[in-house]
mmCIF file of C-alpha atoms in Angstrom:
data_model
loop_
_atom_site.group_PDB
_atom_site.id
_atom_site.type_symbol
_atom_site.label_atom_id
_atom_site.label_comp_id
_atom_site.label_asym_id
_atom_site.label_seq_id
_atom_site.Cartn_x
_atom_site.Cartn_y
_atom_site.Cartn_z
ATOM 1 C CA SER A 29 -0.649 26.948 -35.345
ATOM 2 C CA SER A 30 -0.099 26.556 -39.053
ATOM 3 C CA GLN A 31 1.694 23.466 -40.294
ATOM 4 C CA SER A 32 4.340 23.644 -42.989
ATOM 5 C CA SER A 33 5.888 21.036 -45.202
ATOM 6 C CA GLY A 34 9.612 20.589 -45.560
ATOM 7 C CA ARG A 35 12.511 19.893 -43.275
ATOM 8 C CA ASP A 36 11.860 22.153 -40.330
ATOM 9 C CA ASP A 37 13.752 21.864 -37.057
ATOM 10 C CA VAL A 38 11.949 20.062 -34.258
ATOM 11 C CA HIS A 39 11.040 22.337 -31.353
ATOM 12 C CA ASP A 40 13.623 21.869 -28.598
ATOM 13 C CA GLY A 41 11.643 23.462 -25.759
ATOM 14 C CA ASP A 42 8.506 22.503 -23.890
ATOM 15 C CA TRP A 43 5.392 21.031 -25.497
ATOM 16 C CA ALA A 44 1.792 21.283 -24.288
ATOM 17 C CA MET A 45 -1.256 19.199 -25.044
ATOM 18 C CA ALA A 46 -3.389 21.158 -27.505
ATOM 19 C CA ARG A 47 -6.154 18.588 -27.944
ATOM 20 C CA GLN A 48 -7.182 15.146 -26.791
ATOM 21 C CA GLN A 49 -9.801 12.639 -27.855
ATOM 22 C CA LEU A 50 -11.005 9.394 -26.300
ATOM 23 C CA VAL A 51 -10.502 6.433 -28.640
ATOM 24 C CA GLU A 52 -12.906 3.532 -28.188
ATOM 25 C CA PRO A 53 -11.952 0.644 -30.478
ATOM 26 C CA ARG A 54 -14.178 -1.787 -28.568
ATOM 27 C CA TYR A 55 -13.408 -5.274 -29.943
ATOM 28 C CA CYS A 56 -10.078 -4.576 -31.638
ATOM 29 C CA GLU A 57 -6.681 -3.190 -30.711
ATOM 30 C CA SER A 58 -6.194 0.545 -30.226
ATOM 31 C CA THR A 59 -4.280 1.923 -33.185
ATOM 32 C CA PHE A 60 -3.967 4.878 -35.521
ATOM 33 C CA ASP A 61 -1.694 6.175 -38.233
ATOM 34 C CA TYR A 62 -0.890 9.542 -39.776
ATOM 35 C CA ASP A 63 -0.130 10.486 -43.388
ATOM 36 C CA ALA A 64 2.076 13.560 -43.793
ATOM 37 C CA HIS A 65 1.128 14.036 -47.456
ATOM 38 C CA SER A 66 -2.603 14.510 -46.904
ATOM 39 C CA ASP A 67 -2.466 15.449 -43.200
ATOM 40 C CA TYR A 68 -4.994 12.684 -42.529
ATOM 41 C CA ILE A 69 -5.395 10.452 -39.481
ATOM 42 C CA ALA A 70 -6.729 6.882 -39.697
ATOM 43 C CA THR A 71 -8.357 5.183 -36.702
ATOM 44 C CA VAL A 72 -10.356 1.980 -36.295
ATOM 45 C CA ASP A 73 -13.459 0.856 -34.414
ATOM 46 C CA CYS A 74 -14.695 -2.742 -34.131
ATOM 47 C CA PRO A 75 -18.398 -3.177 -33.270
ATOM 48 C CA SER A 76 -17.772 -6.947 -33.074
ATOM 49 C CA TYR A 77 -14.897 -9.399 -33.318
ATOM 50 C CA ASP A 78 -15.326 -9.976 -37.059
ATOM 51 C CA GLU A 79 -15.995 -6.477 -38.394
ATOM 52 C CA SER A 80 -14.137 -3.182 -38.329
ATOM 53 C CA SER A 81 -14.782 0.380 -39.358
ATOM 54 C CA ILE A 82 -11.788 2.423 -40.519
ATOM 55 C CA THR A 83 -12.332 6.161 -40.171
ATOM 56 C CA ILE A 84 -10.240 8.872 -41.804
ATOM 57 C CA TYR A 85 -10.108 12.364 -40.273
ATOM 58 C CA ASP A 86 -8.510 15.652 -41.232
ATOM 59 C CA ASN A 87 -5.730 16.276 -38.723
ATOM 60 C CA SER A 88 -6.287 20.040 -38.894
ATOM 61 C CA ASP A 89 -9.746 19.447 -37.394
ATOM 62 C CA TRP A 90 -10.536 16.110 -35.781
ATOM 63 C CA ASN A 91 -14.255 16.812 -36.199
ATOM 64 C CA VAL A 92 -13.951 16.662 -39.991
ATOM 65 C CA LEU A 93 -14.638 13.108 -41.199
ATOM 66 C CA ILE A 94 -13.034 12.400 -44.575
ATOM 67 C CA GLU A 95 -14.154 8.807 -45.101
ATOM 68 C CA SER A 96 -15.456 5.729 -43.298
ATOM 69 C CA VAL A 97 -14.553 2.304 -44.698
ATOM 70 C CA GLU A 98 -16.091 -0.990 -43.612
ATOM 71 C CA SER A 99 -13.565 -3.806 -43.266
ATOM 72 C CA ASP A 100 -14.180 -7.555 -43.205
ATOM 73 C CA ILE A 101 -11.298 -8.306 -40.851
ATOM 74 C CA SER A 102 -10.563 -7.593 -37.209
ATOM 75 C CA VAL A 103 -8.028 -4.793 -37.597
ATOM 76 C CA ASP A 104 -5.115 -4.618 -35.165
ATOM 77 C CA LEU A 105 -2.882 -2.117 -36.973
ATOM 78 C CA LEU A 106 -3.096 0.559 -39.661
ATOM 79 C CA GLU A 107 -0.180 1.834 -41.738
ATOM 80 C CA PHE A 108 -0.062 4.405 -44.541
ATOM 81 C CA SER A 109 2.486 3.847 -47.303
ATOM 82 C CA PRO A 110 5.386 6.337 -47.170
ATOM 83 C CA ASP A 111 4.103 8.166 -50.250
ATOM 84 C CA GLY A 112 0.542 8.306 -48.902
ATOM 85 C CA SER A 113 -0.942 6.370 -51.836
ATOM 86 C CA TYR A 114 -2.151 3.378 -49.826
ATOM 87 C CA LEU A 115 -3.404 2.352 -46.405
ATOM 88 C CA VAL A 116 -2.986 -1.214 -45.173
ATOM 89 C CA ALA A 117 -5.139 -2.688 -42.411
ATOM 90 C CA TYR A 118 -4.087 -5.976 -40.899
ATOM 91 C CA GLY A 119 -4.741 -8.312 -37.996
ATOM 92 C CA ASN A 120 -3.805 -11.903 -37.173
ATOM 93 C CA LEU A 121 -3.456 -13.544 -40.616
ATOM 94 C CA ASP A 122 -5.457 -11.170 -42.791
ATOM 95 C CA PHE A 123 -4.825 -7.837 -44.460
ATOM 96 C CA GLU A 124 -6.498 -5.351 -46.792
ATOM 97 C CA ILE A 125 -4.946 -2.613 -48.923
ATOM 98 C CA TYR A 126 -6.877 0.549 -49.780
ATOM 99 C CA SER A 127 -6.122 3.276 -52.304
ATOM 100 C CA THR A 128 -6.225 6.666 -50.590
ATOM 101 C CA SER A 129 -7.355 8.391 -53.788
ATOM 102 C CA ASP A 130 -10.868 6.937 -53.535
ATOM 103 C CA TRP A 131 -10.647 4.691 -50.420
ATOM 104 C CA GLU A 132 -11.510 1.627 -52.482
ATOM 105 C CA GLN A 133 -10.038 -1.725 -51.511
ATOM 106 C CA VAL A 134 -7.450 -2.748 -54.115
ATOM 107 C CA PHE A 135 -6.346 -6.048 -52.572
ATOM 108 C CA SER A 136 -6.968 -8.412 -49.681
ATOM 109 C CA GLY A 137 -5.139 -11.538 -48.606
ATOM 110 C CA ASN A 138 -3.638 -13.532 -45.770
ATOM 111 C CA VAL A 139 -0.242 -14.832 -44.731
ATOM 112 C CA LEU A 140 -0.992 -18.548 -44.617
ATOM 113 C CA SER A 141 2.103 -20.467 -45.672
ATOM 114 C CA GLU A 142 2.106 -22.941 -48.529
ATOM 115 C CA ASN A 143 2.423 -25.826 -46.063
ATOM 116 C CA GLY A 144 -0.710 -24.659 -44.261
ATOM 117 C CA TYR A 145 1.043 -23.393 -41.147
ATOM 118 C CA TYR A 146 -0.239 -20.303 -39.425
ATOM 119 C CA TYR A 147 2.201 -17.451 -38.929
ATOM 120 C CA ASP A 148 0.953 -14.291 -37.287
ATOM 121 C CA ILE A 149 1.957 -10.956 -38.771
ATOM 122 C CA ASN A 150 4.699 -9.494 -36.575
ATOM 123 C CA GLY A 151 4.588 -6.212 -38.459
ATOM 124 C CA ILE A 152 4.835 -4.718 -41.921
ATOM 125 C CA THR A 153 7.296 -2.557 -43.806
ATOM 126 C CA TRP A 154 6.701 -0.531 -46.967
ATOM 127 C CA SER A 155 9.189 0.371 -49.659
ATOM 128 C CA GLY A 156 9.790 4.092 -49.899
ATOM 129 C CA ASP A 157 7.784 4.435 -53.119
ATOM 130 C CA GLY A 158 4.788 2.613 -51.620
ATOM 131 C CA GLU A 159 4.820 -0.069 -54.336
ATOM 132 C CA ARG A 160 6.096 -2.975 -52.224
ATOM 133 C CA ILE A 161 4.901 -4.266 -48.876
ATOM 134 C CA LEU A 162 6.406 -6.972 -46.686
ATOM 135 C CA PHE A 163 4.480 -8.791 -43.978
ATOM 136 C CA MET A 164 6.869 -10.147 -41.357
ATOM 137 C CA THR A 165 6.098 -13.716 -40.361
ATOM 138 C CA GLY A 166 9.533 -15.095 -39.436
ATOM 139 C CA GLU A 167 9.321 -17.677 -42.216
ATOM 140 C CA ASP A 168 11.083 -17.515 -45.606
ATOM 141 C CA GLY A 169 11.478 -13.758 -45.537
ATOM 142 C CA GLY A 170 7.810 -13.145 -44.824
ATOM 143 C CA LYS A 171 5.157 -12.464 -47.467
ATOM 144 C CA MET A 172 5.976 -9.821 -50.084
ATOM 145 C CA TYR A 173 3.575 -8.128 -52.488
ATOM 146 C CA GLU A 174 4.106 -5.529 -55.215
ATOM 147 C CA GLY A 175 1.715 -2.978 -56.675
ATOM 148 C CA PRO A 176 -0.163 -1.906 -58.583
ATOM 149 C CA ASP A 177 -1.693 -5.415 -58.940
ATOM 150 C CA TRP A 178 -0.408 -6.535 -55.518
ATOM 151 C CA GLU A 179 0.554 -9.987 -56.635
ATOM 152 C CA GLU A 180 2.744 -11.970 -54.262
ATOM 153 C CA VAL A 181 6.382 -11.942 -55.336
ATOM 154 C CA THR A 182 9.484 -13.856 -54.316
ATOM 155 C CA GLY A 183 11.203 -12.215 -51.404
ATOM 156 C CA THR A 184 14.247 -13.113 -49.367
ATOM 157 C CA SER A 185 15.042 -16.402 -47.638
ATOM 158 C CA SER A 186 15.577 -14.776 -44.240
ATOM 159 C CA THR A 187 14.058 -16.259 -41.107
ATOM 160 C CA GLY A 188 14.338 -12.928 -39.283
ATOM 161 C CA ILE A 189 11.254 -12.008 -37.295
ATOM 162 C CA TYR A 190 11.664 -8.236 -37.689
ATOM 163 C CA ALA A 191 12.444 -6.312 -40.857
ATOM 164 C CA VAL A 192 12.506 -2.790 -42.216
ATOM 165 C CA HIS A 193 12.829 -1.363 -45.715
ATOM 166 C CA HIS A 194 15.289 1.397 -46.648
ATOM 167 C CA PRO A 195 13.271 4.606 -47.199
ATOM 168 C CA THR A 196 14.660 5.324 -50.675
ATOM 169 C CA GLU A 197 16.633 2.274 -51.852
ATOM 170 C CA ASP A 198 15.840 -1.393 -52.548
ATOM 171 C CA ILE A 199 17.454 -2.599 -49.329
ATOM 172 C CA LEU A 200 15.911 -4.741 -46.588
ATOM 173 C CA TRP A 201 17.246 -5.406 -43.108
ATOM 174 C CA TYR A 202 16.193 -8.476 -41.109
ATOM 175 C CA VAL A 203 16.953 -9.265 -37.463
ATOM 176 C CA ASN A 204 16.620 -12.591 -35.638
ATOM 177 C CA ASN A 205 15.778 -13.333 -32.011
ATOM 178 C CA ASP A 206 19.476 -13.356 -31.114
ATOM 179 C CA ALA A 207 20.066 -9.856 -32.605
ATOM 180 C CA THR A 208 21.964 -11.239 -35.587
ATOM 181 C CA GLY A 209 20.753 -9.983 -38.929
ATOM 182 C CA ASN A 210 21.229 -9.691 -42.655
ATOM 183 C CA GLU A 211 21.137 -6.906 -45.197
ATOM 184 C CA TYR A 212 19.547 -7.721 -48.560
ATOM 185 C CA GLU A 213 19.569 -5.722 -51.789
ATOM 186 C CA PHE A 214 17.313 -6.103 -54.834
ATOM 187 C CA GLU A 215 19.722 -6.569 -57.736
ATOM 188 C CA ASN A 216 19.586 -7.371 -61.430
ATOM 189 C CA ILE A 217 21.568 -10.600 -61.789
ATOM 190 C CA PRO A 218 22.871 -11.373 -65.321
ATOM 191 C CA PHE A 219 20.842 -14.109 -67.058
ATOM 192 C CA VAL A 220 18.628 -14.377 -63.976
ATOM 193 C CA GLY A 221 16.876 -11.064 -63.517
ATOM 194 C CA TYR A 222 16.033 -9.129 -60.394
ATOM 195 C CA GLN A 223 16.178 -10.917 -57.082
ATOM 196 C CA TRP A 224 17.054 -10.276 -53.452
ATOM 197 C CA VAL A 225 20.720 -10.853 -52.683
ATOM 198 C CA MET A 226 22.204 -10.998 -49.182
ATOM 199 C CA LYS A 227 24.986 -8.401 -49.013
ATOM 200 C CA ARG A 228 26.073 -8.343 -45.379
ATOM 201 C CA SER A 229 25.558 -10.080 -42.060
ATOM 202 C CA PHE A 230 25.710 -8.184 -38.786
ATOM 203 C CA THR A 231 25.054 -8.353 -35.063
ATOM 204 C CA LEU A 232 23.324 -5.533 -33.214
ATOM 205 C CA THR A 233 25.447 -5.460 -30.068
ATOM 206 C CA TYR A 234 24.613 -4.033 -26.654
ATOM 207 C CA ASN A 235 20.911 -4.104 -27.294
ATOM 208 C CA PRO A 236 18.798 -4.473 -24.115
ATOM 209 C CA GLY A 237 16.214 -6.576 -25.979
ATOM 210 C CA VAL A 238 15.221 -7.664 -29.472
ATOM 211 C CA GLY A 239 12.187 -5.949 -30.955
ATOM 212 C CA PRO A 240 10.753 -4.121 -33.972
ATOM 213 C CA LEU A 241 13.077 -2.248 -36.328
ATOM 214 C CA SER A 242 12.766 1.333 -37.536
ATOM 215 C CA VAL A 243 14.878 3.414 -39.905
ATOM 216 C CA ASP A 244 15.119 7.185 -40.153
ATOM 217 C CA PRO A 245 13.822 8.949 -43.303
ATOM 218 C CA ASP A 246 17.403 9.401 -44.574
ATOM 219 C CA GLY A 247 18.320 5.747 -44.062
ATOM 220 C CA ASP A 248 21.276 6.530 -41.792
ATOM 221 C CA TYR A 249 20.172 4.851 -38.552
ATOM 222 C CA LEU A 250 18.666 1.491 -37.750
ATOM 223 C CA VAL A 251 16.771 1.483 -34.449
ATOM 224 C CA MET A 252 15.662 -1.524 -32.449
ATOM 225 C CA SER A 253 13.054 -0.985 -29.759
ATOM 226 C CA SER A 254 11.480 -3.286 -27.219
ATOM 227 C CA GLU A 255 10.045 -3.120 -23.734
ATOM 228 C CA TYR A 256 13.612 -3.570 -22.456
ATOM 229 C CA GLY A 257 15.305 -0.687 -24.228
ATOM 230 C CA VAL A 258 16.050 1.281 -27.381
ATOM 231 C CA SER A 259 19.285 1.105 -29.398
ATOM 232 C CA ALA A 260 20.396 2.912 -32.557
ATOM 233 C CA TYR A 261 23.024 1.731 -35.047
ATOM 234 C CA SER A 262 24.705 3.266 -38.064
ATOM 235 C CA THR A 263 23.551 1.600 -41.298
ATOM 236 C CA SER A 264 27.009 2.070 -42.780
ATOM 237 C CA ASP A 265 28.849 -0.285 -40.410
ATOM 238 C CA TYR A 266 26.246 -1.249 -37.729
ATOM 239 C CA SER A 267 28.243 0.444 -35.002
ATOM 240 C CA LEU A 268 26.283 1.398 -31.872
ATOM 241 C CA GLU A 269 25.294 5.078 -31.791
ATOM 242 C CA PHE A 270 22.950 5.095 -28.789
ATOM 243 C CA THR A 271 21.410 2.746 -26.259
ATOM 244 C CA SER A 272 19.143 3.160 -23.239
ATOM 245 C CA SER A 273 17.755 0.416 -21.022
ATOM 246 C CA THR A 274 15.146 2.778 -19.510
ATOM 247 C CA ALA A 275 13.705 3.699 -22.921
ATOM 248 C CA SER A 276 11.167 1.548 -24.729
ATOM 249 C CA GLY A 277 9.115 1.414 -27.884
ATOM 250 C CA PRO A 278 7.320 2.611 -29.804
ATOM 251 C CA VAL A 279 9.638 5.015 -31.616
ATOM 252 C CA SER A 280 9.045 7.634 -34.296
ATOM 253 C CA PHE A 281 11.445 9.739 -36.348
ATOM 254 C CA SER A 282 10.814 13.354 -37.241
ATOM 255 C CA THR A 283 10.178 14.019 -40.924
ATOM 256 C CA ASN A 284 13.567 15.727 -41.219
ATOM 257 C CA SER A 285 15.412 12.731 -39.649
ATOM 258 C CA ASP A 286 17.035 15.008 -37.061
ATOM 259 C CA SER A 287 15.056 13.745 -34.060
ATOM 260 C CA ILE A 288 13.600 10.571 -32.621
ATOM 261 C CA MET A 289 10.852 10.130 -30.028
ATOM 262 C CA PHE A 290 10.407 7.176 -27.677
ATOM 263 C CA GLN A 291 9.034 6.354 -24.249
ATOM 264 C CA ASN A 292 11.394 6.700 -21.300
ATOM 265 C CA GLU A 293 9.712 5.393 -18.163
ATOM 266 C CA GLU A 294 6.692 7.736 -17.781
ATOM 267 C CA ASN A 295 8.015 10.434 -20.116
ATOM 268 C CA TYR A 296 8.028 10.688 -23.892
ATOM 269 C CA ASP A 297 11.513 11.903 -24.805
ATOM 270 C CA ILE A 298 12.762 13.559 -27.978
ATOM 271 C CA TYR A 299 16.452 13.053 -28.801
ATOM 272 C CA SER A 300 18.634 14.625 -31.445
ATOM 273 C CA THR A 301 20.068 12.094 -33.894
ATOM 274 C CA SER A 302 23.128 14.289 -34.466
ATOM 275 C CA ASN A 303 24.512 13.776 -30.944
ATOM 276 C CA TRP A 304 21.908 11.457 -29.362
ATOM 277 C CA GLN A 305 21.198 13.907 -26.545
ATOM 278 C CA GLU A 306 17.760 14.754 -25.180
ATOM 279 C CA ILE A 307 16.326 17.992 -26.559
ATOM 280 C CA SER A 308 12.815 17.849 -25.084
ATOM 281 C CA SER A 309 10.473 15.701 -23.031
ATOM 282 C CA ILE A 310 6.730 15.284 -22.590
ATOM 283 C CA THR A 311 5.250 14.099 -19.320
ATOM 284 C CA GLY A 312 3.167 11.047 -20.138
ATOM 285 C CA PRO A 313 0.316 9.620 -18.054
ATOM 286 C CA GLU A 314 1.157 8.304 -14.609
ATOM 287 C CA HIS A 315 1.435 4.535 -14.732
ATOM 288 C CA ASP A 316 -1.376 3.756 -12.311
ATOM 289 C CA CYS A 317 -2.383 0.662 -14.279
ATOM 290 C CA TYR A 318 -0.256 -2.124 -15.723
ATOM 291 C CA TYR A 319 -0.813 -1.335 -19.401
ATOM 292 C CA ASP A 320 -0.425 2.435 -19.142
ATOM 293 C CA GLY A 321 1.947 4.028 -21.616
ATOM 294 C CA ALA A 322 2.437 4.890 -25.256
ATOM 295 C CA ILE A 323 1.039 2.773 -28.091
ATOM 296 C CA LYS A 324 2.214 4.856 -31.039
ATOM 297 C CA PHE A 325 3.901 8.197 -31.841
ATOM 298 C CA ARG A 326 3.851 10.233 -35.017
ATOM 299 C CA PHE A 327 5.457 13.551 -35.990
ATOM 300 C CA THR A 328 3.166 15.542 -38.265
ATOM 301 C CA SER A 329 4.176 17.250 -41.510
ATOM 302 C CA GLY A 330 6.709 19.972 -40.746
ATOM 303 C CA ASP A 331 7.247 18.422 -37.277
ATOM 304 C CA GLY A 332 5.016 21.085 -35.712
ATOM 305 C CA GLU A 333 2.833 18.644 -33.778
ATOM 306 C CA LEU A 334 3.351 15.345 -31.972
ATOM 307 C CA LEU A 335 0.535 12.817 -32.153
ATOM 308 C CA VAL A 336 0.474 10.375 -29.245
ATOM 309 C CA LEU A 337 -1.788 7.380 -28.713
ATOM 310 C CA ASP A 338 -1.531 6.123 -25.153
ATOM 311 C CA ASN A 339 -3.312 4.019 -22.558
ATOM 312 C CA LEU A 340 -4.554 5.543 -19.340
ATOM 313 C CA CYS A 341 -6.098 2.955 -17.006
ATOM 314 C CA TYR A 342 -7.980 0.908 -19.593
ATOM 315 C CA GLU A 343 -8.913 3.952 -21.643
ATOM 316 C CA THR A 344 -7.078 5.036 -24.787
ATOM 317 C CA TYR A 345 -6.530 8.654 -25.814
ATOM 318 C CA LEU A 346 -5.195 10.283 -28.954
ATOM 319 C CA SER A 347 -3.578 13.606 -28.139
ATOM 320 C CA GLY A 348 -1.887 16.333 -30.119
ATOM 321 C CA TRP A 349 1.054 18.151 -28.530
ATOM 322 C CA MET A 350 2.351 21.476 -29.847
ATOM 323 C CA PRO A 351 5.248 23.788 -28.900
ATOM 324 C CA ASP A 352 4.832 25.856 -25.734
ATOM 325 C CA GLU A 353 7.399 28.658 -25.962
ATOM 326 C CA ASP A 354 6.726 30.205 -22.560
ATOM 327 C CA SER A 355 6.340 26.854 -20.744
ATOM 328 C CA ASP A 356 3.033 27.797 -19.159
ATOM 329 C CA GLY A 357 1.238 24.568 -20.089
ATOM 330 C CA VAL A 358 -0.755 26.160 -22.945
ATOM 331 C CA SER A 359 0.438 25.492 -26.495
ATOM 332 C CA ASN A 360 1.401 28.396 -28.749
ATOM 333 C CA ALA A 361 -1.625 27.602 -30.914
ATOM 334 C CA ASP A 362 -3.997 28.272 -27.988
ATOM 335 C CA ASP A 363 -1.933 30.824 -26.036
ATOM 336 C CA HIS A 364 -3.297 34.383 -25.992
ATOM 337 C CA CYS A 365 -0.414 35.698 -23.899
ATOM 338 C CA PHE A 366 3.113 34.847 -24.955
ATOM 339 C CA GLU A 367 6.185 35.178 -22.747
ATOM 340 C CA THR A 368 4.316 34.581 -19.496
ATOM 341 C CA LEU A 369 6.810 34.710 -16.630
ATOM 342 C CA ASP A 370 7.501 31.635 -14.522
ATOM 343 C CA GLY A 371 5.607 31.202 -11.283
ATOM 344 C CA PHE A 372 2.374 32.957 -12.240
ATOM 345 C CA THR A 373 -1.025 31.278 -12.240
ATOM 346 C CA ILE A 374 -2.587 31.321 -15.695
ATOM 347 C CA ASP A 375 -6.079 30.877 -17.105
ATOM 348 C CA GLU A 376 -7.170 28.532 -19.892
ATOM 349 C CA ASN A 377 -5.876 31.032 -22.456
ATOM 350 C CA GLY A 378 -2.355 31.041 -21.022
ATOM 351 C CA CYS A 379 -2.655 34.500 -19.458
ATOM 352 C CA ALA A 380 -1.619 35.617 -15.977
ATOM 353 C CA ASP A 381 -3.428 38.452 -14.201
ATOM 354 C CA TYR A 382 -0.630 40.910 -14.958
ATOM 355 C CA GLN A 383 -1.236 40.313 -18.692
ATOM 356 C CA LYS A 384 -4.985 40.926 -18.630
ATOM 357 C CA ASP A 385 -7.341 43.871 -18.286
ATOM 358 C CA THR A 386 -10.649 42.040 -18.084
ATOM 359 C CA ASP A 387 -12.864 45.088 -17.640
ATOM 360 C CA GLY A 388 -10.865 47.342 -19.967
ATOM 361 C CA ASP A 389 -10.414 50.126 -17.434
ATOM 362 C CA GLY A 390 -6.681 50.537 -18.007
ATOM 363 C CA LEU A 391 -5.648 48.605 -14.888
ATOM 364 C CA THR A 392 -4.293 45.068 -15.280
ATOM 365 C CA ASP A 393 -6.117 42.467 -13.244
ATOM 366 C CA ASP A 394 -3.229 41.969 -10.804
ATOM 367 C CA ILE A 395 -3.528 45.544 -9.517
ATOM 368 C CA ASP A 396 -7.249 46.077 -10.157
ATOM 369 C CA PRO A 397 -9.324 45.663 -6.965
ATOM 370 C CA CYS A 398 -12.383 45.146 -9.171
ATOM 371 C CA PRO A 399 -11.028 43.319 -12.235
ATOM 372 C CA ALA A 400 -14.389 42.141 -13.550
ATOM 373 C CA ASP A 401 -16.389 45.381 -13.388
ATOM 374 C CA VAL A 402 -18.676 46.205 -16.278
ATOM 375 C CA PRO A 403 -18.061 49.641 -17.846
ATOM 376 C CA GLY A 404 -19.299 52.519 -15.699
ATOM 377 C CA ASN A 405 -18.279 55.605 -13.700
ATOM 378 C CA ASP A 406 -15.071 55.451 -11.685
ATOM 379 C CA HIS A 407 -14.477 58.940 -10.291
ATOM 380 C CA ASP A 408 -11.367 58.071 -8.312
ATOM 381 C CA SER A 409 -9.836 55.868 -11.056
ATOM 382 C CA ASP A 410 -9.095 53.051 -8.650
ATOM 383 C CA GLY A 411 -10.450 50.364 -10.945
ATOM 384 C CA CYS A 412 -13.834 49.986 -9.230
ATOM 385 C CA GLN A 413 -17.129 51.456 -10.329
ATOM 386 C CA ASP A 414 -18.623 54.021 -8.029
ATOM 387 C CA ALA A 415 -21.601 51.752 -7.458
ATOM 388 C CA ASN A 416 -19.336 48.894 -6.312
ATOM 389 C CA GLU A 417 -17.364 50.755 -3.625
ATOM 390 C CA ASP A 418 -17.814 53.463 -0.989
ATOM 391 C CA THR A 419 -20.531 55.799 -2.222
ATOM 392 C CA ASP A 420 -18.671 58.972 -1.104
ATOM 393 C CA ASP A 421 -14.969 58.410 -1.834
ATOM 394 C CA ASP A 422 -13.868 61.956 -0.954
ATOM 395 C CA ASN A 423 -16.155 62.314 2.104
ATOM 396 C CA ASP A 424 -17.611 65.631 0.977
ATOM 397 C CA ASN A 425 -21.189 64.531 1.759
ATOM 398 C CA ILE A 426 -21.940 64.360 -1.967
ATOM 399 C CA LEU A 427 -22.558 60.888 -3.309
ATOM 400 C CA ASP A 428 -20.048 59.681 -5.927
ATOM 401 C CA SER A 429 -22.873 59.229 -8.422
ATOM 402 C CA SER A 430 -23.490 63.015 -8.265
ATOM 403 C CA ASP A 431 -20.017 64.238 -7.332
ATOM 404 C CA THR A 432 -18.154 65.940 -10.171
ATOM 405 C CA CYS A 433 -15.068 66.693 -8.079
#
């Protein structure tokens, strides 16, 4: 189905898998990311422990390779900037930033501290304009860099291990292991200049577990997700809006901010952010192996497709899910027969026998005794060629092939 840009409503009915591809990262972590501006997907493959290949595909056709970039680090995660101008690849201590205009590397670095201590990257967060990136290390606010030269700049003094940037404003939220946190704002201080100033402290109450932070595209909700649960808070006063101890990360917001997707046991649920009620659910893989489950979700541009990277017994698959209006298990994009009634067996095109006339004889397959006949004579109009049934239908001792009455 065609994708559209803008703030479309997320489909609130059933979804069906429209495509699936095996992902084989070999010697690095399974990851991907999606850019809504270009409609590109980035994946990674590691032939060895010290080299990676980043591949960029057109999401409209996963067989169309846009670019392949050789990386000098072992990539664990990929993340496009919110404006689509950059792609960052990072793993352990190292990172690389690429311009998406020509896929050239514009900067590379690491997060070694000045005292020589090693701090792994817990995650990254971009500013909404894509000109600032923060690597979360849990020490002195992490490591912050600003484009276009990507020089390291002075950040906050927070020791929070998770952080997220406001999508449109110069605001950063940090959270510590005990769910306490701070809100910082980048302000112009008289006689000092711009610097990060702590504005508020807060505690994210009733959270089942501390984990990565996310914020919706409008900046209204702060979401914490972990393997122990998912909780959402208002950014205006940090009041609890939603919590579930059966849900878990990862999470992804729709492009219009109206919906959020997360794992809930073996299902991938979509909730409305207006009332925090479930509007749809996808049946994920059965958890036959310990590490089965979702790795990453992404809503595509226009929210017309859900991209899911998940583990299935030591294999990783990237799948695209699209709306399925008639709930027959075939997405609208691939369905040749809409409004199929419940309870009917369908073919790979989403069609039940009562919706098909395979041999074009005017009788639908459900009432045609010979639904697959090739065109030919059918003197009694019962759906079967004369040659494929009784040779003298009217018993007048004249063979059907010669009988005109």
